[in-house]
Amino acid sequence: MRLVVLGAPGAGKGTQSARLMQKYGIPQLSTGDMLRAAAVAGTPVGRQVKEIVDSGSLVPDEVVLKIIAERISRPDAARGFILDGFPRTVNQAEELDALLRVKDMKLDAVIELKVDESALLGRIEKRATETAARGCAARADDNPKAFRTRLAAYRKMTAPVSAYYARQGLLKTVDGMAPIDAVATQIDRAAESFVRI
Ligand code: ADP
């Protein structure tokens, strides 16, 4: 099964993608996690993107495309994967289609988590507080200033990706304002219509 999970920053993509990974035994491929890990490891890519990620802007398409092309070619992705935070631009979506076509693969569905914008900043601040309470460093972009940049990038560059997938008949929209378990149930119900592992 090959899925994309779409949604605004703070919509719950990571939470639901992690659950889907457990349920279906396929990897969750989060470009945000991969970029943050590269930054922490201090790789050339990490050094190139750290400032951009921390500010809340989008990393250039070619950087994430290279990471994704390499990642989906690994053996653990052969049975499927959940893309979390990618694609974030229509160009990334088109390039993903091209990458998959070469491998004779296709996406099964795109799950979009719809959340009221007014709820997003509160969720992100909550995550930052909870992370700090666990004694871990909060994400550098989980603050009001970077959040505004992330939301602006989402509206301008990522919102059109939903229409791109709707045109392909792949888009399933889920109410991301519901409690985590209720969102999960909605996703599972949507998944019943396309699961074919
Ligand atoms: P969220 O969805 O909560 O904003 P992510 O962890 O998915 O968080 O992404 C964090 C940051 O990583 C983004 O703001 C951006 O800088 C970078 N990033 C992640 N995925 C992409 C992508 N597909 N294209 C460009 N930049 C990306």
Tab-separated table of C-alpha atoms and ligand atoms in Angstrom:
chain	number	residue	atom	x	y	z
A	1	MET	CA	0.000	0.000	0.000
A	2	ARG	CA	1.329	3.450	-0.917
A	3	LEU	CA	-0.196	6.393	0.870
A	4	VAL	CA	0.332	10.109	1.139
A	5	VAL	CA	-0.820	11.916	4.285
A	6	LEU	CA	-1.505	15.599	3.611
A	7	GLY	CA	-2.391	18.418	5.972
A	8	ALA	CA	-1.379	21.746	7.431
A	9	PRO	CA	1.426	21.985	10.007
A	10	GLY	CA	0.010	20.598	13.239
A	11	ALA	CA	-2.824	18.747	11.493
A	12	GLY	CA	-1.716	15.394	12.917
A	13	LYS	CA	0.095	13.866	9.926
A	14	GLY	CA	2.907	12.447	12.025
A	15	THR	CA	0.595	10.927	14.643
A	16	GLN	CA	-1.633	9.221	12.105
A	17	SER	CA	1.261	8.140	9.865
A	18	ALA	CA	3.000	6.459	12.813
A	19	ARG	CA	-0.185	4.559	13.598
A	20	LEU	CA	-0.591	3.471	9.977
A	21	MET	CA	3.006	2.255	9.991
A	22	GLN	CA	2.246	0.012	12.983
A	23	LYS	CA	-1.011	-1.213	11.546
A	24	TYR	CA	0.197	-2.061	8.046
A	25	GLY	CA	3.866	-2.797	8.751
A	26	ILE	CA	5.138	-0.380	6.134
A	27	PRO	CA	7.567	2.478	6.799
A	28	GLN	CA	6.534	6.031	7.575
A	29	LEU	CA	8.652	8.329	5.414
A	30	SER	CA	8.628	11.784	6.988
A	31	THR	CA	10.684	14.286	5.016
A	32	GLY	CA	10.596	16.620	8.049
A	33	ASP	CA	12.115	13.892	10.269
A	34	MET	CA	14.719	13.046	7.615
A	35	LEU	CA	15.731	16.695	7.195
A	36	ARG	CA	15.943	17.246	10.960
A	37	ALA	CA	18.015	14.064	11.350
A	38	ALA	CA	20.365	15.234	8.586
A	39	ALA	CA	20.718	18.596	10.335
A	40	VAL	CA	21.538	16.926	13.671
A	41	ALA	CA	24.033	14.579	11.992
A	42	GLY	CA	25.638	17.571	10.275
A	43	THR	CA	25.668	15.950	6.824
A	44	PRO	CA	26.214	18.272	3.823
A	45	VAL	CA	22.452	18.230	3.138
A	46	GLY	CA	21.757	18.822	6.832
A	47	ARG	CA	24.018	21.843	6.923
A	48	GLN	CA	22.401	23.178	3.761
A	49	VAL	CA	18.815	22.905	5.075
A	50	LYS	CA	18.979	23.539	8.826
A	51	GLU	CA	18.362	27.275	8.666
A	52	ILE	CA	15.516	26.870	6.167
A	53	VAL	CA	13.776	24.175	8.238
A	54	ASP	CA	14.173	26.123	11.472
A	55	SER	CA	12.682	29.241	9.860
A	56	GLY	CA	9.611	27.345	8.630
A	57	SER	CA	10.243	27.821	4.900
A	58	LEU	CA	10.226	25.001	2.386
A	59	VAL	CA	13.460	23.303	1.430
A	60	PRO	CA	14.120	23.335	-2.367
A	61	ASP	CA	12.222	20.641	-4.258
A	62	GLU	CA	15.382	19.048	-5.673
A	63	VAL	CA	16.748	18.425	-2.161
A	64	VAL	CA	13.672	16.570	-0.899
A	65	LEU	CA	13.178	14.762	-4.196
A	66	LYS	CA	16.674	13.331	-4.010
A	67	ILE	CA	16.068	12.158	-0.436
A	68	ILE	CA	12.732	10.562	-1.329
A	69	ALA	CA	14.028	8.887	-4.497
A	70	GLU	CA	16.784	7.239	-2.467
A	71	ARG	CA	14.456	6.312	0.404
A	72	ILE	CA	11.709	4.667	-1.641
A	73	SER	CA	14.302	2.550	-3.432
A	74	ARG	CA	15.313	0.792	-0.220
A	75	PRO	CA	14.093	-2.789	0.299
A	76	ASP	CA	11.810	-1.951	3.249
A	77	ALA	CA	9.748	0.315	0.990
A	78	ALA	CA	9.125	-2.378	-1.620
A	79	ARG	CA	5.820	-3.458	-0.039
A	80	GLY	CA	4.630	0.104	0.416
A	81	PHE	CA	5.101	3.257	2.450
A	82	ILE	CA	3.375	6.202	4.048
A	83	LEU	CA	4.604	9.582	2.874
A	84	ASP	CA	4.283	12.140	5.657
A	85	GLY	CA	5.033	15.753	4.730
A	86	PHE	CA	5.803	14.937	1.108
A	87	PRO	CA	4.810	16.025	-1.511
A	88	ARG	CA	4.450	19.632	-0.380
A	89	THR	CA	4.367	21.314	-3.786
A	90	VAL	CA	2.615	20.396	-7.036
A	91	ASN	CA	6.042	20.021	-8.634
A	92	GLN	CA	7.011	17.467	-5.949
A	93	ALA	CA	3.742	15.603	-6.615
A	94	GLU	CA	4.457	15.487	-10.355
A	95	GLU	CA	8.024	14.334	-9.789
A	96	LEU	CA	6.796	11.649	-7.373
A	97	ASP	CA	4.416	10.359	-10.044
A	98	ALA	CA	7.338	10.197	-12.473
A	99	LEU	CA	9.526	8.364	-9.926
A	100	LEU	CA	6.810	5.805	-9.241
A	101	ARG	CA	6.000	5.347	-12.927
A	102	VAL	CA	9.571	4.239	-13.610
A	103	LYS	CA	9.185	1.600	-10.892
A	104	ASP	CA	5.801	0.575	-12.272
A	105	MET	CA	4.209	1.723	-9.016
A	106	LYS	CA	1.251	3.944	-8.162
A	107	LEU	CA	-0.191	5.665	-5.124
A	108	ASP	CA	-3.253	3.973	-3.637
A	109	ALA	CA	-4.675	6.988	-1.852
A	110	VAL	CA	-4.003	10.410	-0.423
A	111	ILE	CA	-5.451	11.092	3.018
A	112	GLU	CA	-5.990	14.755	3.759
A	113	LEU	CA	-6.433	15.824	7.384
A	114	LYS	CA	-8.644	18.918	7.464
A	115	VAL	CA	-8.140	21.090	10.528
A	116	ASP	CA	-9.363	24.604	11.395
A	117	GLU	CA	-6.435	26.971	11.054
A	118	SER	CA	-7.337	28.547	14.391
A	119	ALA	CA	-6.515	25.250	16.167
A	120	LEU	CA	-3.085	24.728	14.640
A	121	LEU	CA	-0.887	27.142	16.583
A	122	GLY	CA	-2.341	25.859	19.879
A	123	ARG	CA	-1.452	22.281	18.910
A	124	ILE	CA	2.091	23.232	17.991
A	125	GLU	CA	2.614	25.173	21.214
A	126	LYS	CA	1.241	22.200	23.161
A	127	ARG	CA	3.735	19.891	21.425
A	128	ALA	CA	6.590	22.267	22.273
A	129	THR	CA	5.526	22.402	25.950
A	130	GLU	CA	5.095	18.618	26.202
A	131	THR	CA	8.463	17.988	24.543
A	132	ALA	CA	10.165	20.352	26.966
A	133	ALA	CA	8.371	18.670	29.899
A	134	ARG	CA	9.944	15.350	28.819
A	135	GLY	CA	13.324	17.044	29.019
A	136	CYS	CA	13.823	17.043	25.237
A	137	ALA	CA	14.562	20.027	23.017
A	138	ALA	CA	11.464	21.305	21.229
A	139	ARG	CA	11.573	21.628	17.457
A	140	ALA	CA	13.168	24.926	16.474
A	141	ASP	CA	10.207	25.645	14.158
A	142	ASP	CA	7.530	25.056	16.823
A	143	ASN	CA	7.223	28.722	17.731
A	144	PRO	CA	4.758	31.419	16.599
A	145	LYS	CA	7.093	33.125	14.109
A	146	ALA	CA	8.201	29.969	12.263
A	147	PHE	CA	4.646	28.667	12.478
A	148	ARG	CA	3.370	31.695	10.531
A	149	THR	CA	5.954	30.984	7.838
A	150	ARG	CA	4.956	27.289	7.757
A	151	LEU	CA	1.283	28.144	7.447
A	152	ALA	CA	1.966	30.652	4.655
A	153	ALA	CA	4.019	28.019	2.782
A	154	TYR	CA	1.229	25.511	3.300
A	155	ARG	CA	-1.452	27.852	1.928
A	156	LYS	CA	0.555	28.901	-1.083
A	157	MET	CA	2.483	25.776	-2.057
A	158	THR	CA	0.822	22.735	-0.432
A	159	ALA	CA	-2.916	23.451	-0.524
A	160	PRO	CA	-2.873	23.105	-4.370
A	161	VAL	CA	-1.503	19.555	-3.957
A	162	SER	CA	-4.949	18.454	-2.677
A	163	ALA	CA	-6.585	19.566	-5.920
A	164	TYR	CA	-3.867	17.778	-7.891
A	165	TYR	CA	-4.754	14.470	-6.207
A	166	ALA	CA	-8.499	15.147	-6.294
A	167	ARG	CA	-8.186	15.352	-10.086
A	168	GLN	CA	-6.580	11.900	-10.042
A	169	GLY	CA	-9.457	10.569	-7.912
A	170	LEU	CA	-7.078	9.688	-5.065
A	171	LEU	CA	-8.053	12.240	-2.398
A	172	LYS	CA	-9.848	11.112	0.786
A	173	THR	CA	-10.599	13.952	3.166
A	174	VAL	CA	-10.817	13.244	6.878
A	175	ASP	CA	-11.919	15.540	9.741
A	176	GLY	CA	-8.675	16.182	11.610
A	177	MET	CA	-10.465	18.127	14.361
A	178	ALA	CA	-11.857	14.920	15.855
A	179	PRO	CA	-10.000	13.131	18.715
A	180	ILE	CA	-6.969	11.066	17.598
A	181	ASP	CA	-8.829	7.719	17.778
A	182	ALA	CA	-11.795	9.059	15.852
A	183	VAL	CA	-9.502	10.392	13.123
A	184	ALA	CA	-7.840	6.969	13.021
A	185	THR	CA	-11.231	5.273	12.599
A	186	GLN	CA	-12.098	7.562	9.708
A	187	ILE	CA	-8.775	6.795	8.029
A	188	ASP	CA	-9.261	3.058	8.517
A	189	ARG	CA	-12.714	3.283	7.008
A	190	ALA	CA	-11.296	5.153	4.008
A	191	ALA	CA	-8.496	2.563	3.797
A	192	GLU	CA	-10.956	-0.339	3.547
A	193	SER	CA	-11.836	0.887	0.089
A	194	PHE	CA	-8.294	0.618	-1.247
A	195	VAL	CA	-6.270	-1.790	0.897
A	196	ARG	CA	-4.683	-4.427	-1.307
A	197	ILE	CA	-1.406	-5.395	0.324
B	1	ADP	P1	4.926	20.123	9.828
B	1	ADP	O1	4.079	19.394	8.875
B	1	ADP	O2	4.428	20.066	11.232
B	1	ADP	O3	5.181	21.570	9.430
B	1	ADP	P2	7.337	18.568	9.043
B	1	ADP	O4	8.157	17.830	10.029
B	1	ADP	O5	6.580	17.779	8.029
B	1	ADP	O6	6.382	19.490	9.921
B	1	ADP	O7	8.284	19.592	8.234
B	1	ADP	C1	9.151	20.467	8.894
B	1	ADP	C2	9.933	21.331	7.885
B	1	ADP	O8	10.764	20.499	7.059
B	1	ADP	C3	9.112	22.154	6.896
B	1	ADP	O9	8.635	23.373	7.445
B	1	ADP	C4	10.145	22.358	5.778
B	1	ADP	O10	11.111	23.320	6.123
B	1	ADP	C5	10.849	21.020	5.725
B	1	ADP	N1	10.185	20.061	4.810
B	1	ADP	C6	9.625	18.871	5.169
B	1	ADP	N2	9.124	18.239	4.098
B	1	ADP	C7	9.357	19.053	3.037
B	1	ADP	C8	9.061	18.978	1.649
B	1	ADP	N3	8.410	17.925	1.134
B	1	ADP	N4	9.439	20.007	0.850
B	1	ADP	C9	10.103	21.059	1.329
B	1	ADP	N5	10.411	21.215	2.628
B	1	ADP	C10	10.045	20.218	3.482
